[in-house]
Amino acid sequence: MIKLIHLTKEYKGLRAVDDVNLEIKPGVIFGFLGPNGAGKTTTIRLMAGVLRPTGGRIIINGMDISEEPEAVKRCAGFVPDRPFLYEKLTASEFLRFVAGLYGLDHHPALEDRMARLFELFDLFHWKDELIESYSHGMKQRLVMCSALLHEPKVLIVDEPMVGLDPRGARLVKDMFRDQARGGTTIFMSTHSLEVAQDVCQEIAIIQAGRIIATGSAEELRQKAGVEGDLESVFLKLTEGKRIAHETPLSSH
Ligand code: ATP
């Protein structure tokens, strides 16, 4: 469902993503882990079509994003790490606006879909309030609603759990599992090893732009030769390697 082939992104001499190859099957919840500055957000922005690669290809649902960007965007939902919301709209108005972007504004099932998403993300009672009055967690849950509105086959999420309280995090994890059961493929970056262990069937660890390990949590444990939790595995696999790119942004 998702293929990254020799994917590379350079920022003025800095290889933020360096020859990344990954293949993710339908219905899989895929965790993308790595230390700060490893290249997670850059990879995700490339997959969302926000950035153009320096080299390589991204295939989503059988389509090359550089050849069919609109068709790819119609079958993918994207939740960025710093989402943008129109705060002077209510949540209902915002979802109708997003529906318009996908050409769904006159879809007969739109109101039902919106109601279902508001219920799912615990926002139903506040759907007609201005977004500016929402808490951080409510805004994040609304962004999830907007990413799911067009029923994407692939959901690409950058750091979904940041700023969510335990109830919000549980909601999102349950939603990921439900979506995956329905066949949606989920690609999520996370710093939370606990989340990765809990919900992801497959994991890749990226460091300094390169994939250094892939597999299930158990396979990674075996590769690292470490017993115990994913944190020990992560630390073992990333130790002694380049921690991050040294090039300071100010020199660009
Ligand atoms: P974090 O966990 O801290 O969010 P990350 O794994 O998401 O990090 P990226 O944000 O993809 O990492 O950054 C990868 C590298 O690319 C870093 O060295 C970063 O400084 C650099 N970088 C990111 N965006 C730009 C940009 N627009 N211009 C130049 N360099 C950039």
Short mmCIF file of C-alpha atoms and ligand atoms in Angstrom, two decimals:
data_model
loop_
_atom_site.label_atom_id
_atom_site.label_comp_id
_atom_site.label_asym_id
_atom_site.label_seq_id
_atom_site.Cartn_x
_atom_site.Cartn_y
_atom_site.Cartn_z
CA MET A 1 0.00 0.00 0.00
CA ILE A 2 2.98 2.30 0.64
CA LYS A 3 6.34 1.96 -1.05
CA LEU A 4 9.30 4.27 -0.54
CA ILE A 5 11.98 3.54 -3.13
CA HIS A 6 15.45 5.04 -2.71
CA LEU A 7 13.78 8.08 -1.21
CA THR A 8 16.20 10.95 -0.64
CA LYS A 9 15.77 14.55 0.44
CA GLU A 10 18.58 17.06 0.67
CA TYR A 11 18.38 20.49 2.24
CA LYS A 12 21.32 22.43 0.79
CA GLY A 13 23.91 19.72 1.28
CA LEU A 14 22.25 18.08 4.28
CA ARG A 15 20.80 14.62 3.56
CA ALA A 16 17.79 14.64 5.84
CA VAL A 17 16.43 11.45 4.19
CA ASP A 18 19.08 9.20 2.72
CA ASP A 19 18.11 6.37 0.36
CA VAL A 20 15.12 5.13 2.35
CA ASN A 21 13.39 1.95 1.15
CA LEU A 22 10.24 0.71 2.85
CA GLU A 23 7.24 -1.38 1.88
CA ILE A 24 4.08 -1.42 3.97
CA LYS A 25 1.18 -3.77 3.38
CA PRO A 26 -2.53 -2.84 3.58
CA GLY A 27 -4.07 -2.73 7.05
CA VAL A 28 -0.75 -2.45 8.85
CA ILE A 29 -0.08 0.10 11.59
CA PHE A 30 3.51 1.10 10.90
CA GLY A 31 5.60 2.95 13.49
CA PHE A 32 8.38 5.26 12.34
CA LEU A 33 10.83 5.86 15.16
CA GLY A 34 14.06 7.77 15.47
CA PRO A 35 15.92 10.30 17.57
CA ASN A 36 15.46 14.07 17.13
CA GLY A 37 16.51 15.27 13.69
CA ALA A 38 16.58 11.72 12.28
CA GLY A 39 14.38 12.56 9.27
CA LYS A 40 10.91 11.39 10.38
CA THR A 41 9.01 14.61 9.68
CA THR A 42 10.83 15.13 6.39
CA THR A 43 9.86 11.60 5.25
CA ILE A 44 6.26 12.20 6.27
CA ARG A 45 6.11 15.57 4.49
CA LEU A 46 7.46 13.90 1.35
CA MET A 47 4.74 11.23 1.61
CA ALA A 48 2.09 13.91 2.11
CA GLY A 49 3.28 15.75 -1.01
CA VAL A 50 4.23 18.85 1.00
CA LEU A 51 7.92 18.46 0.01
CA ARG A 52 9.42 17.19 -3.23
CA PRO A 53 12.09 14.50 -3.02
CA THR A 54 15.61 15.09 -4.29
CA GLY A 55 15.60 11.49 -5.50
CA GLY A 56 13.61 8.28 -5.37
CA ARG A 57 9.91 7.50 -5.56
CA ILE A 58 6.86 7.30 -3.33
CA ILE A 59 4.10 4.90 -4.35
CA ILE A 60 0.81 5.05 -2.47
CA ASN A 61 -2.05 2.72 -3.37
CA GLY A 62 -0.21 1.82 -6.59
CA MET A 63 0.21 5.45 -7.70
CA ASP A 64 3.42 7.45 -7.93
CA ILE A 65 2.92 10.66 -5.98
CA SER A 66 5.00 12.69 -8.44
CA GLU A 67 2.83 11.50 -11.36
CA GLU A 68 -0.63 11.49 -9.75
CA PRO A 69 -0.45 13.86 -6.78
CA GLU A 70 -4.19 14.65 -6.71
CA ALA A 71 -5.26 11.01 -6.90
CA VAL A 72 -2.82 10.11 -4.12
CA LYS A 73 -4.12 12.94 -1.92
CA ARG A 74 -7.70 11.71 -2.44
CA CYS A 75 -6.85 8.31 -0.98
CA ALA A 76 -4.55 9.52 1.80
CA GLY A 77 -5.21 11.43 5.02
CA PHE A 78 -2.46 13.51 6.56
CA VAL A 79 -2.10 14.73 10.14
CA PRO A 80 0.94 17.02 10.38
CA ASP A 81 2.94 17.65 13.55
CA ARG A 82 1.84 21.30 13.59
CA PRO A 83 -1.64 21.30 12.07
CA PHE A 84 -3.37 24.44 10.86
CA LEU A 85 -6.96 25.13 11.83
CA TYR A 86 -9.17 28.11 11.02
CA GLU A 87 -9.88 29.16 14.59
CA LYS A 88 -12.75 31.51 13.71
CA LEU A 89 -14.76 28.58 12.35
CA THR A 90 -16.72 26.10 14.40
CA ALA A 91 -15.66 22.46 14.17
CA SER A 92 -18.70 21.69 11.97
CA GLU A 93 -17.87 24.59 9.66
CA PHE A 94 -14.27 23.47 9.47
CA LEU A 95 -15.19 19.89 8.51
CA ARG A 96 -17.61 21.21 5.86
CA PHE A 97 -14.77 23.35 4.51
CA VAL A 98 -12.48 20.29 4.38
CA ALA A 99 -15.27 18.29 2.72
CA GLY A 100 -15.37 20.99 0.04
CA LEU A 101 -11.66 20.56 -0.63
CA TYR A 102 -12.31 16.89 -1.37
CA GLY A 103 -15.42 17.64 -3.44
CA LEU A 104 -17.60 15.99 -0.78
CA ASP A 105 -19.64 19.03 0.26
CA HIS A 106 -22.81 17.70 -1.42
CA HIS A 107 -22.16 14.06 -0.55
CA PRO A 108 -25.39 12.53 0.85
CA ALA A 109 -23.48 10.81 3.66
CA LEU A 110 -21.50 13.89 4.73
CA GLU A 111 -23.62 14.87 7.75
CA ASP A 112 -23.69 11.25 9.00
CA ARG A 113 -19.96 10.91 8.55
CA MET A 114 -19.31 14.15 10.42
CA ALA A 115 -21.61 13.11 13.26
CA ARG A 116 -19.88 9.72 13.50
CA LEU A 117 -16.43 11.32 13.64
CA PHE A 118 -17.51 13.90 16.23
CA GLU A 119 -18.89 11.06 18.37
CA LEU A 120 -15.79 8.94 17.88
CA PHE A 121 -13.48 11.75 18.95
CA ASP A 122 -15.65 12.98 21.77
CA LEU A 123 -16.37 16.35 20.15
CA PHE A 124 -20.07 16.03 19.39
CA HIS A 125 -21.25 18.38 22.14
CA TRP A 126 -18.77 21.07 21.12
CA LYS A 127 -19.09 20.78 17.34
CA ASP A 128 -20.78 24.17 17.03
CA GLU A 129 -18.29 26.04 19.22
CA LEU A 130 -15.52 28.16 17.74
CA ILE A 131 -12.27 26.22 17.36
CA GLU A 132 -10.41 29.02 19.17
CA SER A 133 -12.20 27.98 22.35
CA TYR A 134 -10.94 24.38 22.05
CA SER A 135 -8.19 22.87 24.21
CA HIS A 136 -5.02 21.55 22.55
CA GLY A 137 -6.29 17.96 22.76
CA MET A 138 -9.67 18.88 21.24
CA LYS A 139 -7.92 20.63 18.33
CA GLN A 140 -5.77 17.57 17.74
CA ARG A 141 -8.81 15.31 17.76
CA LEU A 142 -10.54 17.65 15.30
CA VAL A 143 -7.54 17.39 12.97
CA MET A 144 -7.92 13.60 13.10
CA CYS A 145 -11.61 14.00 12.16
CA SER A 146 -10.63 16.15 9.17
CA ALA A 147 -8.02 13.61 8.03
CA LEU A 148 -10.58 10.77 8.16
CA LEU A 149 -13.50 12.62 6.58
CA HIS A 150 -12.84 11.36 3.04
CA GLU A 151 -12.31 7.78 4.33
CA PRO A 152 -8.68 7.47 3.25
CA LYS A 153 -7.01 4.12 2.54
CA VAL A 154 -3.76 5.44 3.98
CA LEU A 155 -3.42 7.60 7.06
CA ILE A 156 -0.10 9.40 7.53
CA VAL A 157 0.34 10.84 10.99
CA ASP A 158 3.22 12.81 12.47
CA GLU A 159 3.48 12.43 16.26
CA PRO A 160 -0.20 11.66 16.94
CA MET A 161 0.01 11.41 20.73
CA VAL A 162 1.83 14.64 21.58
CA GLY A 163 -0.22 16.74 23.98
CA LEU A 164 -3.04 14.20 24.36
CA ASP A 165 -4.14 13.16 27.83
CA PRO A 166 -4.48 9.41 28.56
CA ARG A 167 -8.14 9.39 27.47
CA GLY A 168 -7.34 11.22 24.21
CA ALA A 169 -4.39 8.91 23.55
CA ARG A 170 -6.61 5.85 24.15
CA LEU A 171 -9.22 7.24 21.75
CA VAL A 172 -6.61 7.71 19.03
CA LYS A 173 -5.04 4.27 19.58
CA ASP A 174 -8.47 2.59 19.45
CA MET A 175 -9.28 4.56 16.31
CA PHE A 176 -6.02 3.41 14.66
CA ARG A 177 -6.83 -0.21 15.48
CA ASP A 178 -10.39 0.15 14.14
CA GLN A 179 -9.19 1.81 10.95
CA ALA A 180 -6.54 -0.86 10.41
CA ARG A 181 -9.13 -3.62 10.95
CA GLY A 182 -11.15 -1.96 8.19
CA GLY A 183 -8.12 -2.16 5.86
CA THR A 184 -6.65 1.34 6.30
CA THR A 185 -2.86 1.47 6.39
CA ILE A 186 -1.44 3.76 9.06
CA PHE A 187 2.03 5.27 8.92
CA MET A 188 2.85 7.10 12.13
CA SER A 189 5.95 8.71 13.47
CA THR A 190 6.33 8.66 17.21
CA HIS A 191 8.81 9.28 19.98
CA SER A 192 6.69 7.14 22.24
CA LEU A 193 8.15 3.65 22.30
CA GLU A 194 5.25 2.58 24.47
CA VAL A 195 2.78 3.62 21.77
CA ALA A 196 4.82 1.88 19.07
CA GLN A 197 4.96 -1.30 21.13
CA ASP A 198 1.27 -1.10 21.90
CA VAL A 199 -0.24 -0.43 18.46
CA CYS A 200 2.33 -0.97 15.68
CA GLN A 201 2.70 -4.35 13.98
CA GLU A 202 5.80 -3.16 12.15
CA ILE A 203 8.41 -0.60 13.05
CA ALA A 204 11.29 1.12 11.25
CA ILE A 205 14.01 3.01 13.05
CA ILE A 206 15.57 5.91 11.17
CA GLN A 207 18.76 7.61 12.22
CA ALA A 208 20.60 10.42 10.43
CA GLY A 209 18.30 9.91 7.44
CA ARG A 210 18.95 6.16 7.07
CA ILE A 211 16.84 3.18 8.06
CA ILE A 212 18.90 1.23 10.57
CA ALA A 213 16.37 -1.49 11.45
CA THR A 214 12.90 -2.74 10.50
CA GLY A 215 10.61 -5.44 11.85
CA SER A 216 8.10 -6.18 14.57
CA ALA A 217 9.01 -5.16 18.13
CA GLU A 218 10.00 -8.81 18.71
CA GLU A 219 12.21 -8.92 15.60
CA LEU A 220 13.90 -5.67 16.62
CA ARG A 221 14.50 -7.14 20.07
CA GLN A 222 16.23 -10.12 18.43
CA LYS A 223 18.29 -7.88 16.12
CA ALA A 224 19.44 -5.80 19.05
CA GLY A 225 20.10 -8.90 21.14
CA VAL A 226 18.31 -7.20 24.00
CA GLU A 227 15.66 -8.56 26.32
CA GLY A 228 13.03 -6.22 27.69
CA ASP A 229 11.10 -3.28 26.43
CA LEU A 230 11.35 -1.39 23.16
CA GLU A 231 13.18 1.45 24.90
CA SER A 232 16.20 -0.77 25.58
CA VAL A 233 16.05 -2.07 22.00
CA PHE A 234 15.87 1.46 20.60
CA LEU A 235 18.79 2.64 22.72
CA LYS A 236 20.85 -0.39 21.78
CA LEU A 237 20.15 -0.04 18.04
CA THR A 238 20.83 3.70 17.96
CA GLU A 239 23.87 3.73 20.23
CA GLY A 240 27.29 4.49 18.77
CA LYS A 241 25.81 5.64 15.50
CA ARG A 242 25.66 9.20 14.26
CA ILE A 243 23.08 10.89 16.43
CA ALA A 244 21.96 13.59 14.02
CA HIS A 245 23.11 15.77 11.23
CA GLU A 246 25.65 18.29 12.35
CA THR A 247 25.01 21.02 9.78
CA PRO A 248 23.56 24.02 11.60
CA LEU A 249 20.53 25.55 9.90
CA SER A 250 22.09 29.03 10.17
CA SER A 251 24.84 28.02 7.72
CA HIS A 252 22.30 27.28 4.93
P1 ATP B 1 12.18 15.46 15.52
O1 ATP B 1 12.03 14.15 16.19
O2 ATP B 1 13.08 16.39 16.27
O3 ATP B 1 10.90 16.10 15.08
P2 ATP B 1 12.69 14.44 12.83
O4 ATP B 1 13.15 13.02 12.90
O5 ATP B 1 11.27 14.67 12.48
O6 ATP B 1 13.06 15.18 14.18
P3 ATP B 1 13.33 16.18 10.60
O7 ATP B 1 12.49 17.31 11.10
O8 ATP B 1 12.85 15.42 9.44
O9 ATP B 1 13.66 15.17 11.79
O10 ATP B 1 14.77 16.78 10.29
C1 ATP B 1 15.81 15.99 9.70
C2 ATP B 1 17.02 16.89 9.49
O11 ATP B 1 16.72 17.84 8.47
C3 ATP B 1 17.43 17.69 10.73
O12 ATP B 1 18.84 17.76 10.75
C4 ATP B 1 16.80 19.04 10.48
O13 ATP B 1 17.57 20.05 11.10
C5 ATP B 1 16.89 19.15 8.96
N1 ATP B 1 15.82 19.98 8.39
C6 ATP B 1 14.49 19.78 8.54
N2 ATP B 1 13.79 20.69 7.84
C7 ATP B 1 14.71 21.50 7.24
C8 ATP B 1 14.62 22.64 6.37
N3 ATP B 1 13.43 23.12 5.98
N4 ATP B 1 15.77 23.19 5.94
C9 ATP B 1 16.96 22.68 6.31
N5 ATP B 1 17.12 21.61 7.12
C10 ATP B 1 16.01 21.02 7.58
#
